[in-house]
Amino acid sequence: SSMEVLAMPPPLSPPVILTQDELKKIAAYKAVEFVESGMILGLGTGSTAKHAVDRIGELLHLGKLKNIVGIPTSKKTQEQALSLGIPLSDLDNHPIIDLAIDGADEVDPYLNLVKGRGGSLLRGKMVEGACKKFVCIVDESKLVKHLGGSGLAMPVEVVPFCWKFTANKLREMFEDSGCVAQLRNDCKGEPFVTDNGNYIVDLYLKKEMGDLRVSSDAILRIAGVVEHGMFLDMATTVIVAGELGITTKNK
Ligand code: 5RP
C-alpha cells in the first residue's frame, strides 16, 4: 500500500496574549520614560505603580537616573522604595512635586479616576494634588464610560468614630442610585484600617453617579468623611496598555 504524504500547512506563530500584569508593566515602563534626573517624584501604590517604582529603582542603580527624591503615596510603597534604595521625603519638605506616576481602578473619557480599591487614596490625593504632572497608568480593563457605573466599589475613607452613622449618610445620599454602603474588611474579617488609621466604606451603585463634581462635594460635606476615591480633573496624562498597543491620552 502506498502512503500518502500530506503537505503540512506552514506553522502559525501563536498569538501573543499578554497577561493583565504584563500590560500593567508596559504602561508603567512607558510612564517612567517621563522621569528625568533631579525630579521630585510622587510614587504611586498598587500592582501597576509597583512596576514603575521597580523600574525607577533599576534606573537609579544603573546610573541612568540621578538625584531623584520619591514621595510615596502609601506605607507599602514607602517600604518598596526603601528596599530599592530610592531616596525618600514628604510633602512637608517638598510641597511641589514634578511628576507622579500612579494606577487607577477606573478611568473615564475625561481622565477622571476612581482610586482606592487597593485601600490607599488619601495620601495619593494629597501627593497627586501637589503635582505639576500626574501620569496615570492602567491596562485597558480600567476604561469606563462613567465613573462608578461598573458595579465595583467607590471607596470613601471615613473616621472610625461612629462609622455606621457616616455610612448611612452616604447610602442615603445615593439612595436614588440604589446605593449599598459596606464597611471594608481585611482578610481576617476585621475592619480594614488605612495608613491614616481610618476605615473605608465602599459604595456600590446600581446606576452610575450623576454629576461627579456635585457628588464629590456632597460626599466631602459629610462630617465623618475624610476623603473619597474620585480623582476629578487631576490626571494630566493617562497611559493605557492594551492588546493592540499603548495609547497615551493627554488633558
Ligand atoms: C491604590 C490605588 C491603585 O492605584 C488602584 O487601586 C489600582 O491598583 P492596581 O494597579 O493594583 O490595579 O488607587 O489604592
Short mmCIF file of C-alpha atoms and ligand atoms in Angstrom, two decimals:
data_model
loop_
_atom_site.label_atom_id
_atom_site.label_comp_id
_atom_site.label_asym_id
_atom_site.label_seq_id
_atom_site.Cartn_x
_atom_site.Cartn_y
_atom_site.Cartn_z
CA SER A 1 0.00 0.00 0.00
CA SER A 2 1.17 3.47 -0.71
CA MET A 3 1.45 6.12 1.92
CA GLU A 4 0.07 9.45 1.10
CA VAL A 5 2.27 12.30 2.17
CA LEU A 6 0.21 15.24 3.12
CA ALA A 7 1.66 18.66 2.82
CA MET A 8 1.72 20.22 6.25
CA PRO A 9 0.42 23.76 6.49
CA PRO A 10 3.16 26.21 7.46
CA PRO A 11 3.32 26.59 11.25
CA LEU A 12 1.32 29.57 12.50
CA SER A 13 3.09 31.75 15.00
CA PRO A 14 1.00 31.56 18.14
CA PRO A 15 -0.84 34.81 19.00
CA VAL A 16 0.92 36.68 21.78
CA ILE A 17 -1.56 37.08 24.59
CA LEU A 18 -0.29 39.38 27.27
CA THR A 19 -1.44 38.91 30.84
CA GLN A 20 -3.03 41.82 32.70
CA ASP A 21 0.14 42.12 34.76
CA GLU A 22 2.29 42.35 31.62
CA LEU A 23 0.04 45.14 30.32
CA LYS A 24 0.39 46.95 33.67
CA LYS A 25 4.15 46.66 33.38
CA ILE A 26 4.16 48.02 29.82
CA ALA A 27 2.15 51.08 30.91
CA ALA A 28 4.42 51.57 33.93
CA TYR A 29 7.64 51.41 31.93
CA LYS A 30 6.23 53.86 29.38
CA ALA A 31 5.41 56.33 32.17
CA VAL A 32 8.91 56.07 33.63
CA GLU A 33 10.19 57.45 30.30
CA PHE A 34 8.85 60.81 31.56
CA VAL A 35 11.18 60.71 34.59
CA GLU A 36 14.28 62.90 34.45
CA SER A 37 17.22 63.21 36.81
CA GLY A 38 16.71 65.68 39.64
CA MET A 39 12.93 65.27 39.79
CA ILE A 40 10.76 65.16 42.90
CA LEU A 41 8.59 62.13 42.12
CA GLY A 42 5.25 61.00 43.51
CA LEU A 43 5.40 57.22 43.82
CA GLY A 44 2.04 55.51 43.40
CA THR A 45 0.52 52.47 45.06
CA GLY A 46 -0.89 49.22 43.70
CA SER A 47 0.19 46.43 41.39
CA THR A 48 0.66 48.76 38.38
CA ALA A 49 2.54 51.52 40.19
CA LYS A 50 4.76 48.86 41.77
CA HIS A 51 6.27 48.15 38.34
CA ALA A 52 7.02 51.86 37.89
CA VAL A 53 8.74 52.08 41.29
CA ASP A 54 10.77 48.94 40.50
CA ARG A 55 11.83 50.48 37.19
CA ILE A 56 12.83 53.80 38.81
CA GLY A 57 14.93 51.86 41.34
CA GLU A 58 16.55 49.93 38.50
CA LEU A 59 17.40 53.09 36.51
CA LEU A 60 18.88 54.69 39.65
CA HIS A 61 21.14 51.69 40.15
CA LEU A 62 22.18 51.70 36.53
CA GLY A 63 23.15 55.36 36.95
CA LYS A 64 20.67 56.36 34.22
CA LEU A 65 18.74 58.50 36.71
CA LYS A 66 20.33 60.68 39.37
CA ASN A 67 19.20 62.83 42.29
CA ILE A 68 15.64 61.54 42.43
CA VAL A 69 13.53 62.20 45.54
CA GLY A 70 10.49 59.95 45.92
CA ILE A 71 7.32 60.97 47.76
CA PRO A 72 5.43 57.71 48.47
CA THR A 73 1.63 57.57 48.41
CA SER A 74 1.38 54.74 50.98
CA LYS A 75 3.34 52.90 53.65
CA LYS A 76 3.57 49.94 51.30
CA THR A 77 5.22 51.99 48.54
CA GLN A 78 7.46 53.62 51.15
CA GLU A 79 8.72 50.15 52.12
CA GLN A 80 9.20 49.12 48.49
CA ALA A 81 11.09 52.32 47.65
CA LEU A 82 13.28 51.97 50.76
CA SER A 83 14.13 48.39 49.83
CA LEU A 84 15.18 49.65 46.36
CA GLY A 85 17.34 52.42 47.84
CA ILE A 86 15.24 55.26 46.38
CA PRO A 87 15.81 58.42 48.48
CA LEU A 88 12.51 59.49 50.06
CA SER A 89 10.97 62.61 51.51
CA ASP A 90 7.48 64.00 52.10
CA LEU A 91 5.08 66.79 51.17
CA ASP A 92 6.12 68.90 54.17
CA ASN A 93 9.61 69.17 52.69
CA HIS A 94 8.55 69.13 49.03
CA PRO A 95 5.14 70.80 48.65
CA ILE A 96 5.58 70.89 44.88
CA ILE A 97 6.15 67.62 43.03
CA ASP A 98 7.38 67.43 39.46
CA LEU A 99 5.69 64.22 38.41
CA ALA A 100 3.61 61.47 39.99
CA ILE A 101 3.02 58.03 38.48
CA ASP A 102 0.12 56.02 39.87
CA GLY A 103 -2.51 53.50 38.84
CA ALA A 104 -6.31 53.73 38.99
CA ASP A 105 -9.32 51.46 39.24
CA GLU A 106 -11.45 53.34 36.69
CA VAL A 107 -10.68 55.99 34.07
CA ASP A 108 -13.43 57.89 32.26
CA PRO A 109 -13.09 59.64 28.86
CA TYR A 110 -12.28 62.97 30.60
CA LEU A 111 -9.42 61.33 32.57
CA ASN A 112 -11.35 61.41 35.83
CA LEU A 113 -10.39 58.45 38.01
CA VAL A 114 -11.61 56.16 40.74
CA LYS A 115 -8.81 55.08 43.05
CA GLY A 116 -8.53 53.35 46.38
CA ARG A 117 -9.82 49.85 45.74
CA GLY A 118 -6.40 48.79 47.00
CA GLY A 119 -7.01 50.80 50.15
CA SER A 120 -4.89 53.91 49.69
CA LEU A 121 -6.46 57.08 48.43
CA LEU A 122 -5.88 59.94 50.89
CA ARG A 123 -2.08 60.12 50.61
CA GLY A 124 -2.32 59.69 46.86
CA LYS A 125 -4.83 62.51 46.59
CA MET A 126 -2.59 64.80 48.65
CA VAL A 127 0.53 63.92 46.64
CA GLU A 128 -1.14 63.98 43.23
CA GLY A 129 -2.87 67.24 44.10
CA ALA A 130 0.60 68.75 44.57
CA CYS A 131 1.98 67.57 41.22
CA LYS A 132 2.79 69.55 38.13
CA LYS A 133 2.20 66.38 36.11
CA PHE A 134 0.25 63.27 37.12
CA VAL A 135 0.68 60.31 34.79
CA CYS A 136 -1.88 57.61 35.45
CA ILE A 137 -1.04 54.10 34.25
CA VAL A 138 -3.64 51.41 33.53
CA ASP A 139 -4.39 48.38 31.44
CA GLU A 140 -7.38 48.74 29.14
CA SER A 141 -9.75 46.90 31.53
CA LYS A 142 -9.87 50.08 33.66
CA LEU A 143 -11.53 52.24 30.98
CA VAL A 144 -15.18 53.10 31.70
CA LYS A 145 -17.75 55.45 30.16
CA HIS A 146 -18.87 56.81 33.54
CA LEU A 147 -17.21 56.52 36.95
CA GLY A 148 -18.97 54.36 39.49
CA GLY A 149 -21.12 52.60 36.93
CA SER A 150 -19.06 49.43 36.74
CA GLY A 151 -20.77 47.77 39.70
CA LEU A 152 -17.48 47.89 41.58
CA ALA A 153 -16.74 49.77 44.76
CA MET A 154 -16.43 53.54 45.06
CA PRO A 155 -14.22 53.84 48.16
CA VAL A 156 -14.74 56.51 50.82
CA GLU A 157 -12.27 56.90 53.70
CA VAL A 158 -14.13 57.67 56.94
CA VAL A 159 -13.11 58.18 60.56
CA PRO A 160 -13.74 55.06 62.67
CA PHE A 161 -15.83 57.08 65.16
CA CYS A 162 -19.48 56.12 64.51
CA TRP A 163 -18.69 54.87 61.03
CA LYS A 164 -22.18 53.34 60.75
CA PHE A 165 -23.69 56.80 61.05
CA THR A 166 -21.39 58.06 58.26
CA ALA A 167 -22.01 55.00 56.08
CA ASN A 168 -25.74 55.56 56.44
CA LYS A 169 -25.42 59.22 55.44
CA LEU A 170 -23.54 58.10 52.33
CA ARG A 171 -26.14 55.45 51.49
CA GLU A 172 -28.98 57.98 51.88
CA MET A 173 -27.15 60.46 49.67
CA PHE A 174 -27.09 57.97 46.78
CA GLU A 175 -30.40 56.26 47.54
CA ASP A 176 -31.69 57.13 44.06
CA SER A 177 -28.80 55.15 42.56
CA GLY A 178 -29.71 52.07 44.62
CA CYS A 179 -26.64 52.56 46.81
CA VAL A 180 -25.31 49.90 49.18
CA ALA A 181 -22.65 51.14 51.63
CA GLN A 182 -20.37 48.46 53.05
CA LEU A 183 -17.55 48.68 55.56
CA ARG A 184 -14.42 47.17 54.03
CA ASN A 185 -12.96 44.26 55.97
CA ASP A 186 -9.44 42.86 55.96
CA CYS A 187 -8.68 39.19 55.32
CA LYS A 188 -9.38 38.34 58.99
CA GLY A 189 -12.86 39.85 58.87
CA GLU A 190 -11.78 42.85 60.94
CA PRO A 191 -12.35 46.39 59.66
CA PHE A 192 -9.66 47.32 57.10
CA VAL A 193 -7.55 50.15 58.57
CA THR A 194 -5.94 52.67 56.22
CA ASP A 195 -2.41 54.09 56.53
CA ASN A 196 -4.04 57.02 58.33
CA GLY A 197 -5.87 54.90 60.89
CA ASN A 198 -9.26 55.30 59.21
CA TYR A 199 -11.86 52.90 57.79
CA ILE A 200 -13.14 52.56 54.24
CA VAL A 201 -16.80 52.46 53.30
CA ASP A 202 -17.29 51.06 49.80
CA LEU A 203 -20.28 52.43 47.91
CA TYR A 204 -21.91 50.11 45.37
CA LEU A 205 -24.23 51.90 42.99
CA LYS A 206 -26.75 50.25 40.69
CA LYS A 207 -26.72 53.28 38.41
CA GLU A 208 -23.83 55.50 37.55
CA MET A 209 -23.34 58.62 39.60
CA GLY A 210 -24.84 61.84 38.22
CA ASP A 211 -22.71 64.97 38.13
CA LEU A 212 -19.36 63.91 39.55
CA ARG A 213 -18.37 67.30 40.94
CA VAL A 214 -21.71 67.67 42.72
CA SER A 215 -21.40 64.15 44.16
CA SER A 216 -17.80 64.77 45.22
CA ASP A 217 -18.65 67.99 47.04
CA ALA A 218 -21.67 66.40 48.72
CA ILE A 219 -19.63 63.43 50.00
CA LEU A 220 -16.94 65.73 51.39
CA ARG A 221 -19.57 67.76 53.28
CA ILE A 222 -20.43 64.75 55.48
CA ALA A 223 -18.52 65.36 58.71
CA GLY A 224 -17.26 61.79 59.21
CA VAL A 225 -15.81 61.58 55.70
CA VAL A 226 -12.08 62.12 55.32
CA GLU A 227 -11.76 61.73 51.53
CA HIS A 228 -13.21 59.76 48.63
CA GLY A 229 -11.66 57.87 45.72
CA MET A 230 -12.88 60.07 42.85
CA PHE A 231 -9.89 61.93 41.43
CA LEU A 232 -11.56 64.57 39.30
CA ASP A 233 -9.57 66.64 36.87
CA MET A 234 -6.24 65.54 38.40
CA ALA A 235 -4.56 63.24 35.88
CA THR A 236 -2.71 65.18 33.18
CA THR A 237 -1.87 62.05 31.17
CA VAL A 238 -3.26 58.52 31.12
CA ILE A 239 -1.21 55.72 29.60
CA VAL A 240 -3.35 52.75 28.61
CA ALA A 241 -1.75 49.43 27.70
CA GLY A 242 -3.95 47.10 25.66
CA GLU A 243 -3.60 44.04 23.45
CA LEU A 244 -3.20 46.32 20.44
CA GLY A 245 -0.58 48.61 21.93
CA ILE A 246 -0.10 51.65 24.12
CA THR A 247 -2.34 54.72 23.97
CA THR A 248 -1.41 57.99 25.63
CA LYS A 249 -4.24 60.38 26.44
CA ASN A 250 -3.46 63.94 27.45
CA LYS A 251 -5.71 66.52 29.02
C1 5RP B 1 -4.41 52.25 45.43
C2 5RP B 1 -4.95 52.65 44.12
C3 5RP B 1 -4.46 51.90 42.95
O1 5RP B 1 -3.79 52.77 42.12
C4 5RP B 1 -5.61 51.28 42.23
O2 5RP B 1 -6.31 50.50 43.15
C5 5RP B 1 -5.12 50.42 41.07
O3 5RP B 1 -4.50 49.27 41.56
P1 5RP B 1 -3.81 48.21 40.62
O4 5RP B 1 -2.69 48.93 39.93
O5 5RP B 1 -3.30 47.15 41.56
O6 5RP B 1 -4.84 47.71 39.66
O7 5RP B 1 -5.74 53.55 43.99
O8 5RP B 1 -5.42 52.16 46.36
#
